[in-house]
PDB file of C-alpha atoms in Angstrom:
ATOM      1  CA  UNK A   1      78.652  33.009   3.122  1.00 37.00           C
ATOM      2  CA  UNK A   2      77.767  29.444   3.887  1.00 38.00           C
ATOM      3  CA  UNK A   3      79.761  26.684   2.217  1.00 38.00           C
ATOM      4  CA  UNK A   4      78.033  24.291  -0.119  1.00 41.00           C
ATOM      5  CA  UNK A   5      79.406  20.830  -0.510  1.00 44.00           C
ATOM      6  CA  UNK A   6      82.045  20.375   2.235  1.00 49.00           C
ATOM      7  CA  UNK A   7      83.051  16.903   1.094  1.00 63.00           C
ATOM      8  CA  UNK A   8      82.492  16.986  -2.634  1.00 82.00           C
ATOM      9  CA  UNK A   9      84.859  15.920  -5.294  1.00 92.00           C
ATOM     10  CA  UNK A  10      87.172  18.850  -6.237  1.00 94.00           C
ATOM     11  CA  UNK A  11      88.519  19.933  -9.483  1.00 95.00           C
ATOM     12  CA  UNK A  12      91.342  22.412  -9.211  1.00 96.00           C
ATOM     13  CA  UNK A  13      92.458  24.230 -12.355  1.00 97.00           C
ATOM     14  CA  UNK A  14      94.696  27.141 -13.332  1.00 97.00           C
ATOM     15  CA  UNK A  15      93.156  30.376 -14.401  1.00 97.00           C
ATOM     16  CA  UNK A  16      92.838  30.480 -18.269  1.00 97.00           C
ATOM     17  CA  UNK A  17      92.907  26.743 -18.626  1.00 97.00           C
ATOM     18  CA  UNK A  18      89.741  24.630 -19.728  1.00 97.00           C
ATOM     19  CA  UNK A  19      87.772  22.802 -17.172  1.00 97.00           C
ATOM     20  CA  UNK A  20      85.794  19.495 -17.687  1.00 97.00           C
ATOM     21  CA  UNK A  21      83.231  18.468 -15.191  1.00 97.00           C
ATOM     22  CA  UNK A  22      81.745  14.989 -15.506  1.00 95.00           C
ATOM     23  CA  UNK A  23      78.452  13.544 -14.385  1.00 94.00           C
ATOM     24  CA  UNK A  24      76.841  10.069 -14.526  1.00 92.00           C
ATOM     25  CA  UNK A  25      73.131   9.928 -14.657  1.00 90.00           C
ATOM     26  CA  UNK A  26      70.913   7.109 -13.639  1.00 85.00           C
ATOM     27  CA  UNK A  27      67.866   6.829 -15.711  1.00 87.00           C
ATOM     28  CA  UNK A  28      68.065   5.918 -19.468  1.00 86.00           C
ATOM     29  CA  UNK A  29      64.466   7.397 -19.860  1.00 87.00           C
ATOM     30  CA  UNK A  30      65.601  10.893 -18.726  1.00 89.00           C
ATOM     31  CA  UNK A  31      64.847  13.291 -21.604  1.00 89.00           C
ATOM     32  CA  UNK A  32      66.307  16.586 -20.377  1.00 92.00           C
ATOM     33  CA  UNK A  33      69.551  17.657 -18.532  1.00 94.00           C
ATOM     34  CA  UNK A  34      70.582  20.749 -17.011  1.00 95.00           C
ATOM     35  CA  UNK A  35      73.958  21.973 -15.467  1.00 97.00           C
ATOM     36  CA  UNK A  36      73.685  24.404 -12.521  1.00 97.00           C
ATOM     37  CA  UNK A  37      76.287  26.454 -10.731  1.00 98.00           C
ATOM     38  CA  UNK A  38      76.014  27.075  -6.968  1.00 97.00           C
ATOM     39  CA  UNK A  39      78.078  29.753  -5.167  1.00 96.00           C
ATOM     40  CA  UNK A  40      78.389  29.797  -1.432  1.00 93.00           C
ATOM     41  CA  UNK A  41      75.182  31.129   0.237  1.00 91.00           C
ATOM     42  CA  UNK A  42      73.139  31.227  -3.034  1.00 95.00           C
ATOM     43  CA  UNK A  43      70.753  28.994  -4.785  1.00 97.00           C
ATOM     44  CA  UNK A  44      71.673  27.007  -8.079  1.00 97.00           C
ATOM     45  CA  UNK A  45      72.117  29.154 -11.071  1.00 97.00           C
ATOM     46  CA  UNK A  46      71.143  27.872 -14.540  1.00 96.00           C
ATOM     47  CA  UNK A  47      74.087  27.428 -16.858  1.00 97.00           C
ATOM     48  CA  UNK A  48      73.082  25.394 -19.818  1.00 97.00           C
ATOM     49  CA  UNK A  49      70.512  22.606 -20.821  1.00 95.00           C
ATOM     50  CA  UNK A  50      70.317  19.856 -23.446  1.00 95.00           C
ATOM     51  CA  UNK A  51      67.572  17.566 -24.595  1.00 93.00           C
ATOM     52  CA  UNK A  52      68.239  13.871 -25.159  1.00 92.00           C
ATOM     53  CA  UNK A  53      67.862  14.163 -28.982  1.00 93.00           C
ATOM     54  CA  UNK A  54      71.045  16.112 -28.995  1.00 95.00           C
ATOM     55  CA  UNK A  55      74.642  15.152 -28.108  1.00 96.00           C
ATOM     56  CA  UNK A  56      76.256  18.575 -27.869  1.00 97.00           C
ATOM     57  CA  UNK A  57      75.176  22.043 -27.119  1.00 97.00           C
ATOM     58  CA  UNK A  58      77.281  25.170 -26.856  1.00 97.00           C
ATOM     59  CA  UNK A  59      76.787  28.396 -24.897  1.00 95.00           C
ATOM     60  CA  UNK A  60      79.067  31.281 -23.919  1.00 93.00           C
ATOM     61  CA  UNK A  61      82.335  29.736 -22.857  1.00 96.00           C
ATOM     62  CA  UNK A  62      80.428  26.512 -21.973  1.00 98.00           C
ATOM     63  CA  UNK A  63      79.766  23.313 -23.904  1.00 98.00           C
ATOM     64  CA  UNK A  64      77.579  20.333 -22.588  1.00 98.00           C
ATOM     65  CA  UNK A  65      78.155  16.842 -24.050  1.00 97.00           C
ATOM     66  CA  UNK A  66      75.664  14.085 -23.692  1.00 96.00           C
ATOM     67  CA  UNK A  67      76.532  10.307 -24.281  1.00 95.00           C
ATOM     68  CA  UNK A  68      73.327   8.447 -23.798  1.00 93.00           C
ATOM     69  CA  UNK A  69      74.970   4.998 -24.549  1.00 93.00           C
ATOM     70  CA  UNK A  70      76.991   5.289 -21.354  1.00 93.00           C
ATOM     71  CA  UNK A  71      74.619   7.721 -19.484  1.00 93.00           C
ATOM     72  CA  UNK A  72      77.334  10.353 -19.134  1.00 94.00           C
ATOM     73  CA  UNK A  73      77.165  14.124 -19.123  1.00 95.00           C
ATOM     74  CA  UNK A  74      80.056  16.609 -19.187  1.00 96.00           C
ATOM     75  CA  UNK A  75      80.418  20.342 -18.877  1.00 97.00           C
ATOM     76  CA  UNK A  76      83.334  22.069 -20.498  1.00 98.00           C
ATOM     77  CA  UNK A  77      84.179  25.561 -19.492  1.00 98.00           C
ATOM     78  CA  UNK A  78      86.703  27.342 -21.687  1.00 97.00           C
ATOM     79  CA  UNK A  79      89.299  29.752 -20.346  1.00 97.00           C
ATOM     80  CA  UNK A  80      88.326  29.304 -16.727  1.00 97.00           C
ATOM     81  CA  UNK A  81      88.092  32.408 -14.549  1.00 97.00           C
ATOM     82  CA  UNK A  82      88.125  32.949 -10.726  1.00 96.00           C
ATOM     83  CA  UNK A  83      84.537  33.739 -11.012  1.00 96.00           C
ATOM     84  CA  UNK A  84      83.754  30.188 -12.247  1.00 97.00           C
ATOM     85  CA  UNK A  85      84.767  28.825  -8.768  1.00 97.00           C
ATOM     86  CA  UNK A  86      81.772  27.172  -7.325  1.00 97.00           C
ATOM     87  CA  UNK A  87      79.975  23.826  -6.970  1.00 97.00           C
ATOM     88  CA  UNK A  88      78.531  22.500 -10.174  1.00 97.00           C
ATOM     89  CA  UNK A  89      75.614  20.067 -10.240  1.00 96.00           C
ATOM     90  CA  UNK A  90      74.048  18.160 -13.146  1.00 95.00           C
ATOM     91  CA  UNK A  91      70.420  17.430 -13.007  1.00 94.00           C
ATOM     92  CA  UNK A  92      68.179  15.051 -15.069  1.00 93.00           C
ATOM     93  CA  UNK A  93      64.453  15.292 -15.586  1.00 89.00           C
ATOM     94  CA  UNK A  94      62.517  12.123 -15.173  1.00 75.00           C
ATOM     95  CA  UNK A  95      58.811  12.018 -14.575  1.00 68.00           C
ATOM     96  CA  UNK A  96      56.929  15.274 -14.878  1.00 69.00           C
ATOM     97  CA  UNK A  97      59.097  18.343 -14.114  1.00 69.00           C
ATOM     98  CA  UNK A  98      60.979  16.666 -11.261  1.00 84.00           C
ATOM     99  CA  UNK A  99      64.729  17.267 -11.377  1.00 90.00           C
ATOM    100  CA  UNK A 100      67.157  14.618  -9.844  1.00 92.00           C
ATOM    101  CA  UNK A 101      70.464  16.200  -9.004  1.00 94.00           C
ATOM    102  CA  UNK A 102      73.908  14.568  -8.958  1.00 89.00           C
ATOM    103  CA  UNK A 103      76.305  14.857  -5.949  1.00 88.00           C
ATOM    104  CA  UNK A 104      77.945  17.933  -7.293  1.00 93.00           C
ATOM    105  CA  UNK A 105      81.710  18.836  -8.078  1.00 96.00           C
ATOM    106  CA  UNK A 106      83.531  21.679  -6.518  1.00 96.00           C
ATOM    107  CA  UNK A 107      85.556  23.804  -9.039  1.00 97.00           C
ATOM    108  CA  UNK A 108      88.521  25.768  -7.670  1.00 96.00           C
ATOM    109  CA  UNK A 109      90.267  28.152  -9.959  1.00 97.00           C
ATOM    110  CA  UNK A 110      93.830  29.155  -9.103  1.00 94.00           C
ATOM    111  CA  UNK A 111      94.905  32.679 -10.039  1.00 89.00           C
TER     112      UNK A 111
ATOM    113  CA  UNK B   1      63.460  41.679 -13.764  1.00 63.00           C
ATOM    114  CA  UNK B   2      63.120  39.991 -10.376  1.00 80.00           C
ATOM    115  CA  UNK B   3      64.199  36.521 -10.051  1.00 94.00           C
ATOM    116  CA  UNK B   4      62.585  33.854  -7.790  1.00 97.00           C
ATOM    117  CA  UNK B   5      62.325  35.400  -4.393  1.00 98.00           C
ATOM    118  CA  UNK B   6      62.092  33.495  -1.041  1.00 98.00           C
ATOM    119  CA  UNK B   7      61.396  34.558   2.569  1.00 97.00           C
ATOM    120  CA  UNK B   8      62.696  34.465   5.167  1.00 98.00           C
ATOM    121  CA  UNK B   9      66.277  33.985   4.347  1.00 97.00           C
ATOM    122  CA  UNK B  10      67.184  32.395   7.674  1.00 97.00           C
ATOM    123  CA  UNK B  11      64.952  30.779  10.299  1.00 97.00           C
ATOM    124  CA  UNK B  12      65.723  29.119  13.590  1.00 98.00           C
ATOM    125  CA  UNK B  13      63.083  26.731  15.051  1.00 97.00           C
ATOM    126  CA  UNK B  14      62.926  24.088  17.900  1.00 97.00           C
ATOM    127  CA  UNK B  15      61.908  20.496  17.507  1.00 97.00           C
ATOM    128  CA  UNK B  16      58.196  19.995  17.329  1.00 98.00           C
ATOM    129  CA  UNK B  17      57.446  23.386  15.953  1.00 98.00           C
ATOM    130  CA  UNK B  18      55.942  24.195  12.545  1.00 98.00           C
ATOM    131  CA  UNK B  19      57.277  26.504   9.777  1.00 98.00           C
ATOM    132  CA  UNK B  20      55.979  28.262   6.747  1.00 98.00           C
ATOM    133  CA  UNK B  21      58.296  29.199   3.891  1.00 98.00           C
ATOM    134  CA  UNK B  22      57.304  31.585   1.057  1.00 98.00           C
ATOM    135  CA  UNK B  23      58.223  31.735  -2.532  1.00 98.00           C
ATOM    136  CA  UNK B  24      57.438  34.246  -5.358  1.00 98.00           C
ATOM    137  CA  UNK B  25      58.134  32.806  -8.798  1.00 97.00           C
ATOM    138  CA  UNK B  26      59.569  34.738 -11.744  1.00 96.00           C
ATOM    139  CA  UNK B  27      56.885  36.956 -13.377  1.00 95.00           C
ATOM    140  CA  UNK B  28      55.018  34.870 -15.935  1.00 92.00           C
ATOM    141  CA  UNK B  29      56.060  31.502 -14.480  1.00 93.00           C
ATOM    142  CA  UNK B  30      53.188  29.302 -13.537  1.00 92.00           C
ATOM    143  CA  UNK B  31      55.102  26.360 -12.102  1.00 92.00           C
ATOM    144  CA  UNK B  32      56.810  26.174  -8.647  1.00 95.00           C
ATOM    145  CA  UNK B  33      58.936  23.414  -7.302  1.00 95.00           C
ATOM    146  CA  UNK B  34      60.361  22.937  -3.862  1.00 97.00           C
ATOM    147  CA  UNK B  35      63.545  21.289  -3.042  1.00 97.00           C
ATOM    148  CA  UNK B  36      65.516  20.358   0.206  1.00 98.00           C
ATOM    149  CA  UNK B  37      69.281  20.731   0.140  1.00 97.00           C
ATOM    150  CA  UNK B  38      71.254  19.191   3.019  1.00 95.00           C
ATOM    151  CA  UNK B  39      74.724  20.496   3.489  1.00 90.00           C
ATOM    152  CA  UNK B  40      77.097  18.569   1.184  1.00 88.00           C
ATOM    153  CA  UNK B  41      74.610  17.200  -1.121  1.00 92.00           C
ATOM    154  CA  UNK B  42      72.509  18.165  -4.193  1.00 94.00           C
ATOM    155  CA  UNK B  43      68.912  19.389  -3.874  1.00 96.00           C
ATOM    156  CA  UNK B  44      66.143  16.767  -3.358  1.00 96.00           C
ATOM    157  CA  UNK B  45      62.809  17.268  -4.996  1.00 95.00           C
ATOM    158  CA  UNK B  46      59.775  17.644  -2.587  1.00 97.00           C
ATOM    159  CA  UNK B  47      56.879  19.179  -4.514  1.00 93.00           C
ATOM    160  CA  UNK B  48      55.794  20.631  -7.831  1.00 93.00           C
ATOM    161  CA  UNK B  49      52.822  22.772  -8.158  1.00 93.00           C
ATOM    162  CA  UNK B  50      51.253  24.051 -11.382  1.00 91.00           C
ATOM    163  CA  UNK B  51      48.153  26.083 -11.807  1.00 88.00           C
ATOM    164  CA  UNK B  52      47.522  25.647  -7.953  1.00 89.00           C
ATOM    165  CA  UNK B  53      47.502  21.822  -8.265  1.00 91.00           C
ATOM    166  CA  UNK B  54      50.058  19.437  -7.037  1.00 92.00           C
ATOM    167  CA  UNK B  55      51.780  17.663  -9.968  1.00 90.00           C
ATOM    168  CA  UNK B  56      54.579  15.843  -8.335  1.00 89.00           C
ATOM    169  CA  UNK B  57      55.754  14.752  -4.810  1.00 93.00           C
ATOM    170  CA  UNK B  58      59.026  13.381  -3.769  1.00 93.00           C
ATOM    171  CA  UNK B  59      59.817  10.981  -1.065  1.00 94.00           C
ATOM    172  CA  UNK B  60      59.057  13.188   1.993  1.00 97.00           C
ATOM    173  CA  UNK B  61      56.799  12.483   4.869  1.00 97.00           C
ATOM    174  CA  UNK B  62      53.362  13.815   5.247  1.00 97.00           C
ATOM    175  CA  UNK B  63      54.625  16.426   7.693  1.00 98.00           C
ATOM    176  CA  UNK B  64      55.566  18.423   4.534  1.00 98.00           C
ATOM    177  CA  UNK B  65      52.762  20.099   2.649  1.00 97.00           C
ATOM    178  CA  UNK B  66      52.493  22.999   0.152  1.00 97.00           C
ATOM    179  CA  UNK B  67      50.167  25.049  -1.751  1.00 97.00           C
ATOM    180  CA  UNK B  68      50.082  27.451  -4.582  1.00 97.00           C
ATOM    181  CA  UNK B  69      48.035  30.709  -4.696  1.00 97.00           C
ATOM    182  CA  UNK B  70      46.158  32.296  -7.634  1.00 95.00           C
ATOM    183  CA  UNK B  71      49.113  34.655  -8.142  1.00 95.00           C
ATOM    184  CA  UNK B  72      51.300  31.643  -8.467  1.00 96.00           C
ATOM    185  CA  UNK B  73      53.289  32.268  -5.376  1.00 97.00           C
ATOM    186  CA  UNK B  74      53.715  29.200  -3.059  1.00 98.00           C
ATOM    187  CA  UNK B  75      54.142  28.243   0.578  1.00 98.00           C
ATOM    188  CA  UNK B  76      55.803  25.113   1.915  1.00 98.00           C
ATOM    189  CA  UNK B  77      54.674  24.035   5.378  1.00 98.00           C
ATOM    190  CA  UNK B  78      56.509  21.646   7.621  1.00 98.00           C
ATOM    191  CA  UNK B  79      54.899  20.222  10.855  1.00 98.00           C
ATOM    192  CA  UNK B  80      56.466  18.588  13.855  1.00 98.00           C
ATOM    193  CA  UNK B  81      59.829  19.634  12.979  1.00 98.00           C
ATOM    194  CA  UNK B  82      62.838  17.336  13.462  1.00 98.00           C
ATOM    195  CA  UNK B  83      66.552  17.902  13.740  1.00 97.00           C
ATOM    196  CA  UNK B  84      66.980  16.195  10.362  1.00 96.00           C
ATOM    197  CA  UNK B  85      64.869  18.963   8.751  1.00 98.00           C
ATOM    198  CA  UNK B  86      67.713  21.316   9.111  1.00 97.00           C
ATOM    199  CA  UNK B  87      68.612  22.277   5.528  1.00 97.00           C
ATOM    200  CA  UNK B  88      68.452  24.858   2.747  1.00 98.00           C
ATOM    201  CA  UNK B  89      64.939  24.905   1.261  1.00 98.00           C
ATOM    202  CA  UNK B  90      64.920  26.027  -2.368  1.00 98.00           C
ATOM    203  CA  UNK B  91      62.093  27.230  -4.504  1.00 98.00           C
ATOM    204  CA  UNK B  92      62.399  26.964  -8.387  1.00 96.00           C
ATOM    205  CA  UNK B  93      60.069  28.272 -10.967  1.00 94.00           C
ATOM    206  CA  UNK B  94      59.484  27.472 -14.611  1.00 91.00           C
ATOM    207  CA  UNK B  95      57.084  28.649 -17.366  1.00 87.00           C
ATOM    208  CA  UNK B  96      55.160  25.370 -17.648  1.00 76.00           C
ATOM    209  CA  UNK B  97      54.757  21.958 -16.014  1.00 63.00           C
ATOM    210  CA  UNK B  98      55.811  18.692 -17.592  1.00 59.00           C
ATOM    211  CA  UNK B  99      54.819  18.975 -21.104  1.00 55.00           C
ATOM    212  CA  UNK B 100      57.901  21.045 -22.186  1.00 62.00           C
ATOM    213  CA  UNK B 101      61.417  20.953 -21.229  1.00 76.00           C
ATOM    214  CA  UNK B 102      61.914  24.276 -19.621  1.00 81.00           C
ATOM    215  CA  UNK B 103      64.742  25.060 -17.181  1.00 89.00           C
ATOM    216  CA  UNK B 104      63.900  25.640 -13.589  1.00 92.00           C
ATOM    217  CA  UNK B 105      65.208  28.823 -12.111  1.00 95.00           C
ATOM    218  CA  UNK B 106      66.082  28.762  -8.416  1.00 97.00           C
ATOM    219  CA  UNK B 107      65.835  31.277  -5.598  1.00 98.00           C
ATOM    220  CA  UNK B 108      68.568  31.620  -2.867  1.00 97.00           C
ATOM    221  CA  UNK B 109      66.691  29.573  -0.423  1.00 98.00           C
ATOM    222  CA  UNK B 110      65.487  29.738   3.134  1.00 98.00           C
ATOM    223  CA  UNK B 111      68.261  28.262   5.573  1.00 97.00           C
ATOM    224  CA  UNK B 112      66.270  26.480   8.282  1.00 98.00           C
ATOM    225  CA  UNK B 113      68.160  25.465  11.390  1.00 97.00           C
ATOM    226  CA  UNK B 114      66.387  23.154  14.071  1.00 97.00           C
ATOM    227  CA  UNK B 115      67.603  23.329  17.536  1.00 94.00           C
TER     228      UNK B 115
END
């Protein structure tokens, strides 16, 4: 498959550990945020979203935290598995339905 | 249920040519957005269409155009191709347009290479 993100920041974790991926967003008026996972040769896959009136949302093995004061978003993955290895993007919704994506973080899980 | 489908998966063109990329949204989704993803970067917004009307446009030249059909499928057209147009072109669909916060779901894209 084709590699996505050849020069991205990389987070390397041991299988079974928890992972935290961070993202700074740009617009204080953004009201909706999404985390996507992108594997090599594929399109971004929706993981979890959060509205600006919330500061935490949990899914299956994932938690998103939103700090509007410092415009910071994080994705926590519990008990990281080899299948979690991918590039992770945060995206913010500004005007209309347009998403603005961050630069991405590559997560590598060591068995 | 089928997700967002895009065709073709890969395409090779030469400078100056034009290209048409196609997208079928998830059944029931009425909004389609197009993004360009250059290797090593996040996707960049090109267009959004909802109910066959353009609802948003990113910072791309007029060589880029799109349309949405009555069945909500969409085409992205790029004229006078440049080397810098080489990228992965992603289509995303969502239930509605801008009035509600709905996640966009992406297809696997069309890899366009310009020689």
